[in-house]
Every structure is written in structure tokens, then in C-alpha cells.
Short mmCIF file of C-alpha atoms in Angstrom, two decimals:
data_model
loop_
_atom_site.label_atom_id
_atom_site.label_comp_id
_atom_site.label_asym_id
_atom_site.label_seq_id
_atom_site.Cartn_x
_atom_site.Cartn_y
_atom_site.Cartn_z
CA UNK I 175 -16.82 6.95 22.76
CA UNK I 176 -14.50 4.20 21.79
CA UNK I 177 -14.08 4.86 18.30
CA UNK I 178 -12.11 7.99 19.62
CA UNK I 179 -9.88 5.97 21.65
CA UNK I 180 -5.78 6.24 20.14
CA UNK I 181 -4.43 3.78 22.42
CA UNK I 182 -4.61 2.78 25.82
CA UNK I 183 -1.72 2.20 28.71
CA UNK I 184 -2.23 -0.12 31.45
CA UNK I 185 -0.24 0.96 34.96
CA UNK I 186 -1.26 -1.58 36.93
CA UNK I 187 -5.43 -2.07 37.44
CA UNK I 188 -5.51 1.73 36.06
CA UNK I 189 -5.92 2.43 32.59
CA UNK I 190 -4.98 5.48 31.00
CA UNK I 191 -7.44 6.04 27.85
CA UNK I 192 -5.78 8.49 25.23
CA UNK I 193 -8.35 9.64 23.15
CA UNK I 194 -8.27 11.76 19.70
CA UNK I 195 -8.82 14.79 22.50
CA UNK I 196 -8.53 14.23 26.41
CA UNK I 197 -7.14 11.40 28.05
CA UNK I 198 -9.02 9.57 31.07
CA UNK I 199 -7.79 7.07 33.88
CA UNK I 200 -10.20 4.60 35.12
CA UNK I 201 -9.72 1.75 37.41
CA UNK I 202 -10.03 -1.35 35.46
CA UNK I 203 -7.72 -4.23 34.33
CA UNK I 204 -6.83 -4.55 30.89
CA UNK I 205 -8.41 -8.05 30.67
CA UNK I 206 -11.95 -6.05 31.54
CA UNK I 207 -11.17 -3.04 29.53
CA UNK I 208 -10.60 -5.14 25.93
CA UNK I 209 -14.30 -7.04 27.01
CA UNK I 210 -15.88 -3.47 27.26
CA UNK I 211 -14.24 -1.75 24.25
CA UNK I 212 -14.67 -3.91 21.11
CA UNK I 213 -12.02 -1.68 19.01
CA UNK I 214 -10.11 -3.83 16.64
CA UNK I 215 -6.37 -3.56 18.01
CA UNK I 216 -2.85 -4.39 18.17
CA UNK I 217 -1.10 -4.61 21.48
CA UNK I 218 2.20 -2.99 22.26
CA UNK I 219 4.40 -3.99 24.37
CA UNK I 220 2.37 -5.68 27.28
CA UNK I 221 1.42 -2.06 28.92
CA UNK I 222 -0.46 -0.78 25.56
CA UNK I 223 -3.72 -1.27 23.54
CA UNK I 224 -3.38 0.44 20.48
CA UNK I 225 -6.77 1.12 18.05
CA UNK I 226 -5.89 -0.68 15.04
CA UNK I 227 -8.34 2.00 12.89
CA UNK I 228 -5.92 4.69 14.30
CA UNK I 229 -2.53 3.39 13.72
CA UNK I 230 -0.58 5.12 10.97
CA UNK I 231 2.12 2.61 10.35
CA UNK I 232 3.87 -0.62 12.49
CA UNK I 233 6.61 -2.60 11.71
CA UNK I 234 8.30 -5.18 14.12
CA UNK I 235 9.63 -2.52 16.49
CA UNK I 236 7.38 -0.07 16.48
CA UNK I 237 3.53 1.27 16.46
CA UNK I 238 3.01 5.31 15.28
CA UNK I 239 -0.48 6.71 15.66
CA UNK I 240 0.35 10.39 13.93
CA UNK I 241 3.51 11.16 15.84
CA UNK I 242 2.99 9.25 18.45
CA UNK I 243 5.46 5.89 18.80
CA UNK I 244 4.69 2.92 21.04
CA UNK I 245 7.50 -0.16 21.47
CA UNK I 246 5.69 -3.41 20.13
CA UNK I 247 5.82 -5.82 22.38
CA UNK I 248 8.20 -9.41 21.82
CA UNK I 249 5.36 -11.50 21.67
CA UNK I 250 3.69 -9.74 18.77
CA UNK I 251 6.82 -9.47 16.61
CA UNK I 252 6.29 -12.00 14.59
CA UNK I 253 3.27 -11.35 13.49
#
């Protein structure tokens, strides 16, 4: 389900899905993944999707879901 969905990491056209309990990789582009999976989100640095709903904190370097950390990405610094 998507609502369970922490963040997601793109490695090429295979997405890794980390979820509040597994993770899952599924052959997709990120372009097709954020069509199917209408979470509201910031994105990380250009290999990350992050569920917005999930995040505990961001500032311009960084995204922390729990005690996870993510880089955020140049473009989305100034935001």
C-alpha cells in the first residue's frame, strides 16, 4: 500500500520501495513510479522520493524519516 511507503531510491529503471516494514525492488522508472503512487513528496537528491506524510524533519541539507537521513538534492534547496 502506498501510504506505507518511507521513501523510495531510484538505481537506474529499478526502484527500491522502503516501506514502514519490507522493502521491494520493481522495475520501473521514477517518472512511472510518481504517476502510480500519488503520495505527497519531497525529492532528495535526484535518486530519492521521500513520503512527505513520513518525514520527521528537513532542512536545506537534509531529509530524516525517524533515523533515517537522505541528502536533499541542489535543485530543491531553495525551496
Amino acid at each position: 500500500l502506498h501510504v506505507d511507503i518511507l521513501y523510495i531510491q531510484s538505481i537506474r529503471d529499478y526502484m527500491l520501495l522502503h516501506t514502514t516494514t519490507d522493502k521491494h525492488i520493481i522495475h520501473m522508472t521514477m517518472k512511472n513510479l510518481e504517476s502510480l503512487y500519488p503520495i505527497h513528496r519531497l525529492k532528495g537528491a535526484c535518486s530519492f522520493m521521500v513520503n512527505e506524510a513520513k518525514t520527521t524533519y528537513y532542512n536545506r541539507q537534509k531529509i530524516i524519516i525517524g533515523s533515517i537521513e537522505l541528502p536533499l538534492g541542489n535543485i530543491y534547496k531553495s525551496l
